PDB file of C-alpha atoms in Angstrom:
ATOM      1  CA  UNK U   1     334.605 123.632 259.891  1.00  0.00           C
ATOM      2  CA  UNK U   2     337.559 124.091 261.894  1.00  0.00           C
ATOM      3  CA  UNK U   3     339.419 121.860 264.741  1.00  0.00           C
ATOM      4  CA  UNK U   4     339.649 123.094 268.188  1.00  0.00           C
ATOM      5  CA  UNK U   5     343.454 123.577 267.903  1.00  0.00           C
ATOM      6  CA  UNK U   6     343.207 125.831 264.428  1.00  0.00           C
ATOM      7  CA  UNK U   7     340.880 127.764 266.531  1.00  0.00           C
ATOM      8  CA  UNK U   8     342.922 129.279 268.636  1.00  0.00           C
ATOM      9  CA  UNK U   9     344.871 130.546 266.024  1.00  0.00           C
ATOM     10  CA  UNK U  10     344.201 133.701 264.923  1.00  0.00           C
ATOM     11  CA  UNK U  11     344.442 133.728 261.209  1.00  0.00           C
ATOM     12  CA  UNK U  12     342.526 130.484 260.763  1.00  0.00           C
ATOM     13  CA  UNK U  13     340.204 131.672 262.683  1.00  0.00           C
ATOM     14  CA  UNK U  14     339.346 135.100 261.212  1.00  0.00           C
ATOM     15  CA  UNK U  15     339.188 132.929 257.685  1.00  0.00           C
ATOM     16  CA  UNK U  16     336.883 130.436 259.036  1.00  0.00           C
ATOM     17  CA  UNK U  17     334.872 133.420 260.394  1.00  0.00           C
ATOM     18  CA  UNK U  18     334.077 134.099 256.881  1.00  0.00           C
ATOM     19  CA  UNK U  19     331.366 131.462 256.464  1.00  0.00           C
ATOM     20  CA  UNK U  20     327.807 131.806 257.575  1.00  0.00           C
ATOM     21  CA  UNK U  21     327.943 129.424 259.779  1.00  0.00           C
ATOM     22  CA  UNK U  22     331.600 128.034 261.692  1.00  0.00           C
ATOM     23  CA  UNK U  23     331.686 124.500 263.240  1.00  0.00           C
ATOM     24  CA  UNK U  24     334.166 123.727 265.488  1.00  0.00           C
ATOM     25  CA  UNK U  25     335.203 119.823 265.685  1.00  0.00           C
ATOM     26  CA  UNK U  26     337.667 117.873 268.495  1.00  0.00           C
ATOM     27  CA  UNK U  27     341.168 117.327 266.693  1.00  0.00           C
ATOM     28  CA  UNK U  28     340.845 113.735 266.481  1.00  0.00           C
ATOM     29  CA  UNK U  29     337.488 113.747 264.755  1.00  0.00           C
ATOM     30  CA  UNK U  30     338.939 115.971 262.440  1.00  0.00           C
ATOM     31  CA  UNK U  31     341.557 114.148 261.630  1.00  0.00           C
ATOM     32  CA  UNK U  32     339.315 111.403 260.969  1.00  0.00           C
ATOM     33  CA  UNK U  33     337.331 113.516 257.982  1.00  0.00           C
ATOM     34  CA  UNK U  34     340.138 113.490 255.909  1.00  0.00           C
ATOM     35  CA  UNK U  35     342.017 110.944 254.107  1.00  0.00           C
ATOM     36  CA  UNK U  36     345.161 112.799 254.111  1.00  0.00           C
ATOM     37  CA  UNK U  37     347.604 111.972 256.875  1.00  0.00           C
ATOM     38  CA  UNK U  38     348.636 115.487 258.325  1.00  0.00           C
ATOM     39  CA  UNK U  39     345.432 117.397 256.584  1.00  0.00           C
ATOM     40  CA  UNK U  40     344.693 121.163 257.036  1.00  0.00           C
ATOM     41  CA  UNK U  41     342.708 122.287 260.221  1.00  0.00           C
ATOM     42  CA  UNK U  42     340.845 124.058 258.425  1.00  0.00           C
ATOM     43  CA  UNK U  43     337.484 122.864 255.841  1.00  0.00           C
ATOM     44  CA  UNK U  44     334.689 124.238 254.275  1.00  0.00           C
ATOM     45  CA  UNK U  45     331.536 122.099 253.323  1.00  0.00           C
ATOM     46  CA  UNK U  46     330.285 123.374 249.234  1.00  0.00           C
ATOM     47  CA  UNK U  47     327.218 122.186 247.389  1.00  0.00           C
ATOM     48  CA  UNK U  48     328.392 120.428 244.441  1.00  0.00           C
ATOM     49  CA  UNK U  49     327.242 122.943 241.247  1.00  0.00           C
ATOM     50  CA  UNK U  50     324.188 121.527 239.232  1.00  0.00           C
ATOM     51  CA  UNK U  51     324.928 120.482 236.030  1.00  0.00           C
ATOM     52  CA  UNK U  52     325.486 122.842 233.338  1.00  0.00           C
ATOM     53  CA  UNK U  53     324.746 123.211 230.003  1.00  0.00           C
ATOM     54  CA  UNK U  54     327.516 123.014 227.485  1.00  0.00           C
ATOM     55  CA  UNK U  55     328.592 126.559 226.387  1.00  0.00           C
ATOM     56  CA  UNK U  56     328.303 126.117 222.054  1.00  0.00           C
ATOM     57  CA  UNK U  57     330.865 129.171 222.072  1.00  0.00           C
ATOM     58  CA  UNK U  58     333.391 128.687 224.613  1.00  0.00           C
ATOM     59  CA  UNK U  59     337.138 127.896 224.960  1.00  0.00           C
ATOM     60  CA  UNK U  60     336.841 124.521 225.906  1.00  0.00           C
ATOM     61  CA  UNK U  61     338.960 121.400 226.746  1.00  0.00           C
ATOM     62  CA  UNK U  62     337.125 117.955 226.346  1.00  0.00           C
ATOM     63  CA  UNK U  63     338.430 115.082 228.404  1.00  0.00           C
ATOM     64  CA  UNK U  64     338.049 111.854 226.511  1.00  0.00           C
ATOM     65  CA  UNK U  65     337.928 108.978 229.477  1.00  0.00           C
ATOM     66  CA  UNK U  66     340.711 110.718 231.817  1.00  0.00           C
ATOM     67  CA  UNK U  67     340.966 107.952 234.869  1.00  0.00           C
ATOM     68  CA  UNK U  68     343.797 109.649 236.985  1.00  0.00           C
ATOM     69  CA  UNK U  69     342.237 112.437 239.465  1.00  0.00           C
ATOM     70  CA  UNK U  70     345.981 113.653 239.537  1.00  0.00           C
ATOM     71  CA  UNK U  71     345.712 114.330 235.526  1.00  0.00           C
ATOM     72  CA  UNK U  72     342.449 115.288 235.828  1.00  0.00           C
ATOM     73  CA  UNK U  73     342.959 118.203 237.856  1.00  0.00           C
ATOM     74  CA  UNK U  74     346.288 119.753 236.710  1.00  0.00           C
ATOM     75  CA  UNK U  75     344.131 120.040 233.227  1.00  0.00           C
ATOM     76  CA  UNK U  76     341.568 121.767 235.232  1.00  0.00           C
ATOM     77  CA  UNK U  77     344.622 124.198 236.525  1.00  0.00           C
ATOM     78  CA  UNK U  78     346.322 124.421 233.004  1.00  0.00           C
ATOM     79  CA  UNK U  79     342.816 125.401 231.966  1.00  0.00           C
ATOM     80  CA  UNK U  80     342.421 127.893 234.567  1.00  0.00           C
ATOM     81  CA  UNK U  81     345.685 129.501 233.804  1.00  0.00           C
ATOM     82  CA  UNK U  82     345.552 129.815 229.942  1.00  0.00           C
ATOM     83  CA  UNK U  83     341.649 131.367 230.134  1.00  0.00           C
ATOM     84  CA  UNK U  84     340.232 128.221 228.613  1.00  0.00           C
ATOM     85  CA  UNK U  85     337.151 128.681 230.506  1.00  0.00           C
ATOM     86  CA  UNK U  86     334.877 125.623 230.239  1.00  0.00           C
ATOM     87  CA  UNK U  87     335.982 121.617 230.565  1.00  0.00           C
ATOM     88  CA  UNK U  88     333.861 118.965 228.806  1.00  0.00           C
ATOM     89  CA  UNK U  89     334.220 115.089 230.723  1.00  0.00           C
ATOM     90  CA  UNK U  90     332.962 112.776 229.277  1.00  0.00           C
ATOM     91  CA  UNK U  91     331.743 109.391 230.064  1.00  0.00           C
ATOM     92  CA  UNK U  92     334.555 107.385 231.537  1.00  0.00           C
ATOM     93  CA  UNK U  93     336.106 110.338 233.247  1.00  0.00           C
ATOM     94  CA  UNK U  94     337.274 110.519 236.451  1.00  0.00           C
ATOM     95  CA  UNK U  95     334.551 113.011 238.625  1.00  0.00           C
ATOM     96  CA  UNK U  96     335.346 116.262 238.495  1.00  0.00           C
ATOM     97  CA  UNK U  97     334.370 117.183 241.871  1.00  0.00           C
ATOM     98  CA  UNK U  98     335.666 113.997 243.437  1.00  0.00           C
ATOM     99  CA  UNK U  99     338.289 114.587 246.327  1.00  0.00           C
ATOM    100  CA  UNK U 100     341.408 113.448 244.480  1.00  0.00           C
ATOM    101  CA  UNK U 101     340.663 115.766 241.746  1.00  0.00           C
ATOM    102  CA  UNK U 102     339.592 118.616 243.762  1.00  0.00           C
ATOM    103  CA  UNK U 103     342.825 118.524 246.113  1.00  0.00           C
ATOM    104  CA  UNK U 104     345.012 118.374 242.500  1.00  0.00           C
ATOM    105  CA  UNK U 105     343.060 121.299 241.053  1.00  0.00           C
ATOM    106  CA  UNK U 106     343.829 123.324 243.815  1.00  0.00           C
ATOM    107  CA  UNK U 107     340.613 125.368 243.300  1.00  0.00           C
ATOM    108  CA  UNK U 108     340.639 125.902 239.784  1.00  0.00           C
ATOM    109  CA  UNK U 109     337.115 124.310 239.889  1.00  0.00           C
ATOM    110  CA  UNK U 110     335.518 127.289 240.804  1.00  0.00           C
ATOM    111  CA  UNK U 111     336.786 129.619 237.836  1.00  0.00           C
ATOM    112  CA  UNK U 112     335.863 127.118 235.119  1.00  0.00           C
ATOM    113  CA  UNK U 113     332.474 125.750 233.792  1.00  0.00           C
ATOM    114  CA  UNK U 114     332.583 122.443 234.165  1.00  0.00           C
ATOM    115  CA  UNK U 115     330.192 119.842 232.454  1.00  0.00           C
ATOM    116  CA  UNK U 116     330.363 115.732 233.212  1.00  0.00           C
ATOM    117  CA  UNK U 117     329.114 112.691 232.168  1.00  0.00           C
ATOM    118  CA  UNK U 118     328.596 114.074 228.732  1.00  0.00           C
ATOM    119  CA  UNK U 119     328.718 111.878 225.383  1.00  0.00           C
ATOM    120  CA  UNK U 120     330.649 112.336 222.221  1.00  0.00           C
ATOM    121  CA  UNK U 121     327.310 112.776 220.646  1.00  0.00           C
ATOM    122  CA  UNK U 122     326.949 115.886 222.830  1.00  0.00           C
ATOM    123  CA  UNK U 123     329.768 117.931 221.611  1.00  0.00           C
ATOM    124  CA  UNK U 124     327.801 118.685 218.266  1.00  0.00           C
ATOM    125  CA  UNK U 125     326.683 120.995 220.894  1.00  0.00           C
ATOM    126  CA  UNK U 126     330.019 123.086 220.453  1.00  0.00           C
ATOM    127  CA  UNK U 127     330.301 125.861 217.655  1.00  0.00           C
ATOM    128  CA  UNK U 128     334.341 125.737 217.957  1.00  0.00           C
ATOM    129  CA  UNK U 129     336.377 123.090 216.193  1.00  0.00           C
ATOM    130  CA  UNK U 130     337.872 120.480 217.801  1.00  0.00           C
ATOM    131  CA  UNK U 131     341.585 120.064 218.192  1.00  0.00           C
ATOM    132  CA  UNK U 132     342.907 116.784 218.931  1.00  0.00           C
ATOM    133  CA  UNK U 133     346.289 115.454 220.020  1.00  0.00           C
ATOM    134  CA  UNK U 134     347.705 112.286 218.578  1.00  0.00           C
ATOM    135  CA  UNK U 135     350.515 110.490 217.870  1.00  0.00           C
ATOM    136  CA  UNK U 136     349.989 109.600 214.240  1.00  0.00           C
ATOM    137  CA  UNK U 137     349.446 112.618 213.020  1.00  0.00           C
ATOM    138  CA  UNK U 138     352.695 114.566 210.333  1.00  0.00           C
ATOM    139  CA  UNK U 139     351.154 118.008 211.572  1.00  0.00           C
ATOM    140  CA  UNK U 140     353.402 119.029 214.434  1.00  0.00           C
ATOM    141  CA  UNK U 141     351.990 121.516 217.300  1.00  0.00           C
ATOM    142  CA  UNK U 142     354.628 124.181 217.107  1.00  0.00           C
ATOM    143  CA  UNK U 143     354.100 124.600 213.165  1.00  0.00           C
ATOM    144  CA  UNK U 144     349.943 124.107 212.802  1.00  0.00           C
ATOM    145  CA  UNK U 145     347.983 127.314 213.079  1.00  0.00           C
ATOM    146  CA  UNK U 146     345.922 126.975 215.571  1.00  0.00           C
ATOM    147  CA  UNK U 147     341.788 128.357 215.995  1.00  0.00           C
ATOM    148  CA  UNK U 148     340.610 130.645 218.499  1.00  0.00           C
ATOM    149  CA  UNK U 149     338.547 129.459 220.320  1.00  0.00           C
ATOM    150  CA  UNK U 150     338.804 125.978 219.726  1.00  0.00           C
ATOM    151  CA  UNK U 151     338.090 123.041 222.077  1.00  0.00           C
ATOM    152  CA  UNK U 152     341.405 120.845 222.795  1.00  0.00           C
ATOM    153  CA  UNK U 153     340.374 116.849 222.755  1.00  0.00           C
ATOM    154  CA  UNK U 154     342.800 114.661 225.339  1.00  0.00           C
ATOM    155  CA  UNK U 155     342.275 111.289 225.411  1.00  0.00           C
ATOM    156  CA  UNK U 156     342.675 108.449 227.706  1.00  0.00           C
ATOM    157  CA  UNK U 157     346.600 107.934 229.337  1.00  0.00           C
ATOM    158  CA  UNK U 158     346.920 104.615 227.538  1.00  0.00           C
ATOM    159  CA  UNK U 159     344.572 104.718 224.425  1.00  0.00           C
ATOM    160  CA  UNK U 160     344.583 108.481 223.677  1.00  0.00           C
ATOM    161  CA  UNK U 161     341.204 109.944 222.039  1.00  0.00           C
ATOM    162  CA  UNK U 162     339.318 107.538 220.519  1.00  0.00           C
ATOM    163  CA  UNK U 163     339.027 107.463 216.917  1.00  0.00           C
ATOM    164  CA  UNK U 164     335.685 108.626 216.581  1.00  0.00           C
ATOM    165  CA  UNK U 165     336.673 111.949 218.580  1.00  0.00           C
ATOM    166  CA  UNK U 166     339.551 111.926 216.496  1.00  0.00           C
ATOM    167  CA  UNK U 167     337.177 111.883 212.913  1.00  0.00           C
ATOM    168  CA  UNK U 168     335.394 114.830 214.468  1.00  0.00           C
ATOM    169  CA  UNK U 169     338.302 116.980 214.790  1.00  0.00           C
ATOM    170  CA  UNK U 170     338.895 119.827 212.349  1.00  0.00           C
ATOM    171  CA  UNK U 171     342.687 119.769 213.263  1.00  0.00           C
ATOM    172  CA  UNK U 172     345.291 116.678 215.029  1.00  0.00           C
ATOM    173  CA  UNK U 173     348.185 117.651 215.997  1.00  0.00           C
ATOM    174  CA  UNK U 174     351.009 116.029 217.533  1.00  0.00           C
ATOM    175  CA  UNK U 175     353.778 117.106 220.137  1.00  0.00           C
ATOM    176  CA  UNK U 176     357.694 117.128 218.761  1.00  0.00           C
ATOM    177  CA  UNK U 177     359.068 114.407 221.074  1.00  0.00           C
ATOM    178  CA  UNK U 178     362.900 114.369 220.355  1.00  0.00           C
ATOM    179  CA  UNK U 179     363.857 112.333 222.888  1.00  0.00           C
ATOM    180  CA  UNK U 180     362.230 109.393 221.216  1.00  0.00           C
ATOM    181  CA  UNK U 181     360.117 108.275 223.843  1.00  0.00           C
ATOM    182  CA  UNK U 182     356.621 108.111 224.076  1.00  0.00           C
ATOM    183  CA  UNK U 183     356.478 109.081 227.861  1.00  0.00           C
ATOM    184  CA  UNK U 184     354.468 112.651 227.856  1.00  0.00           C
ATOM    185  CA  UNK U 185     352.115 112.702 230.442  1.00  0.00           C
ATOM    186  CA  UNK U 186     348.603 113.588 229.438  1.00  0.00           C
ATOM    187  CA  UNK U 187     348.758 116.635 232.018  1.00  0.00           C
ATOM    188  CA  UNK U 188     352.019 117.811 230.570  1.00  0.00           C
ATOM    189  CA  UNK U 189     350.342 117.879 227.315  1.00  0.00           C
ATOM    190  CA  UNK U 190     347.553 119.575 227.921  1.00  0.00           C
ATOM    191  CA  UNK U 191     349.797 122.329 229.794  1.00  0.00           C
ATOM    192  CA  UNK U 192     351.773 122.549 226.607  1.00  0.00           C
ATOM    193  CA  UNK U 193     349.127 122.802 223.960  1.00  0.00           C
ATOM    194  CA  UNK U 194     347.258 125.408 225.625  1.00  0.00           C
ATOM    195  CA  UNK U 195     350.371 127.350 226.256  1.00  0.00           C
ATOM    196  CA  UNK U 196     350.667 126.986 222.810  1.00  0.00           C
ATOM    197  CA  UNK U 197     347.517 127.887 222.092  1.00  0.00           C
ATOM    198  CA  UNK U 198     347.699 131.257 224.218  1.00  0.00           C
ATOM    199  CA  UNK U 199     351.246 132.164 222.540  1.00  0.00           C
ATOM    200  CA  UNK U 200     349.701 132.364 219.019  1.00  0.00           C
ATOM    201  CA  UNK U 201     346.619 134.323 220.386  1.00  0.00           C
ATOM    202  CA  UNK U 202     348.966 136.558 221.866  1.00  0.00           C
ATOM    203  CA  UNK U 203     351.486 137.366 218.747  1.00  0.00           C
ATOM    204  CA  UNK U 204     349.046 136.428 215.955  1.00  0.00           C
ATOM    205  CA  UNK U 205     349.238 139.498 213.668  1.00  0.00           C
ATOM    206  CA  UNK U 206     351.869 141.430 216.152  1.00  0.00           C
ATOM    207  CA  UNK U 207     355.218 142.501 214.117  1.00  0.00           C
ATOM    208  CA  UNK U 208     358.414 141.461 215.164  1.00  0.00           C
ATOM    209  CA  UNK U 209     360.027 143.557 217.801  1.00  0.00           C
ATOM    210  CA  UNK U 210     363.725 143.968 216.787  1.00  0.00           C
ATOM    211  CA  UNK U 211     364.152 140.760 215.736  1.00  0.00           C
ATOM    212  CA  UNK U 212     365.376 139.611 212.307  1.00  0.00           C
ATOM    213  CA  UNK U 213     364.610 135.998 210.914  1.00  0.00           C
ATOM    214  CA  UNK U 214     367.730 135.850 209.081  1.00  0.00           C
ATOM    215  CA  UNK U 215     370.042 135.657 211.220  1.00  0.00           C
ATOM    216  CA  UNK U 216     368.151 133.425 213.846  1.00  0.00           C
ATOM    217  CA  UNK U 217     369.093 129.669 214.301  1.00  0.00           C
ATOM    218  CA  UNK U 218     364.921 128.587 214.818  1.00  0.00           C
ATOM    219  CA  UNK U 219     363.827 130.674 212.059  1.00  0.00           C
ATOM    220  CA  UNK U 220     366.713 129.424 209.640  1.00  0.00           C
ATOM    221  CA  UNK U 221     366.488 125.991 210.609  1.00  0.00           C
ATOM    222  CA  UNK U 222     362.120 125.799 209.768  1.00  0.00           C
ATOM    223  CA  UNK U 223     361.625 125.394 213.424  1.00  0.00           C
ATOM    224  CA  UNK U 224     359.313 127.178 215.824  1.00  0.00           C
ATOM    225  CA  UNK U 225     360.772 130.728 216.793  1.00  0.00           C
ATOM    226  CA  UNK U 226     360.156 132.077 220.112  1.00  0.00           C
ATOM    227  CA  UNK U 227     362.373 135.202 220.188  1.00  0.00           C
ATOM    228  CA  UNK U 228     359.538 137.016 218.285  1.00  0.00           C
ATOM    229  CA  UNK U 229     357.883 139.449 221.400  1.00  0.00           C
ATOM    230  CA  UNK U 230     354.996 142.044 220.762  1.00  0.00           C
ATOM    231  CA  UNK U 231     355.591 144.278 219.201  1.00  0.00           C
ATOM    232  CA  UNK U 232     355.957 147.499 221.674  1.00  0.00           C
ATOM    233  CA  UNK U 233     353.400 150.563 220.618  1.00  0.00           C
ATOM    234  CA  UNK U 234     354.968 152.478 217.732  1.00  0.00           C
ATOM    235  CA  UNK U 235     353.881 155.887 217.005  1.00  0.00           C
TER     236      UNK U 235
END
């Protein structure tokens, strides 16, 4: 779907020339279909996928009662970019395919697997342990070893995961928050604990590249060291 305007443009139109079948709308309807104020000329209408079945086996992140589409989709993104491929929502959660969430995921949707309206019941489905992320919890993200796969539990922006997610998880960690504030968005959390999770996939069991421990101020002072780099192929 495409206005009369963004038709006579030639890039638009050789992308909306791409669908099976091209519509072509008066500007001020189109304006009308979208609740943006200045939205893009250019639209395509998608079935919404059928529901899936939970993958037992997959990289997953499970979405505890998310209510901000904003959140909601940046996980999706996060989730996207880090190769966790499948996200869990259950009950509670914003929709996945709703319009907020789709504009914030910015088309991650369609490289994910993405199952909704699920109970906690229904993750005994999974084969992967849970991970959840709490603020009571001594064992601090940088320092816990973390599984592979695993499925990541974030909970809701003001209660966090509930506590019966919470007694199903294998592992809790909690993010180092110096500052002394409380005031890590759920989204920024997510982004950092599967960052996390990808940096010890990538340098578990890799040497150290020219780097000594001894005379490094993170490795001396017990923290988290992140001037160890793959190793590069030795002979």
């Amino acid at each position: 779907m495409i206005s009369a305007a963004a038709w006579g443009q030639p890039a638009l139109r050789a992308l909306a020339q791409w669908a099976p079948r091209v519509l072509r709308v008066p500007d001020a309807l189109f304006d009308g279909l979208s609740a943006l104020p200045s939205p893009a000329r250019i639209g395509y209408l998608l079935p919404v996928p059928a529901t899936l079945a939970i993958d037992p086996q997959a990289a997953s992140v499970v979405l505890d009662r998310l209510q901000d589409a904003g959140n909601v989709g940046s996980i999706l993104r996060s989730a996207a970019a880090f190769g966790v491929g499948q996200v869990l929502a259950l009950q509670g959660t914003a929709a996945l395919w709703s319009p907020k969430v789709l504009r914030a995921g910015m088309g991650a949707h369609f490289g994910l697997r993405l199952v909704e309206g699920l109970q906690a019941d229904d993750l005994a489905a999974l084969q992967v342990p849970l991970v959840g992320t709490s603020l009571a919890t001594d064992h601090l993200l940088h320092r816990a070893t973390l599984p592979w796969p695993c499925a990541w539990v974030l909970g809701h922006e003001g209660q966090g995961v509930s506590a019966d997610l919470l007694a199903r998880c294998a592992l809790q960690v909690r993010i180092p928050q110096p500052g002394g504030e409380e005031s890590l968005n759920v989204a920024a959390a997510a982004a950092i604990c599967l960052h996390e999770s990808v940096r010890q996939r990538e340098t578990r069991g890799r040497p150290a590249d020219d780097h000594s421990g001894s005379d490094c101020r993170f490795c001396v002072s017990g923290g988290v060291c992140y001037n160890i780099r793959p190793s590069r192929a030795r002979v």
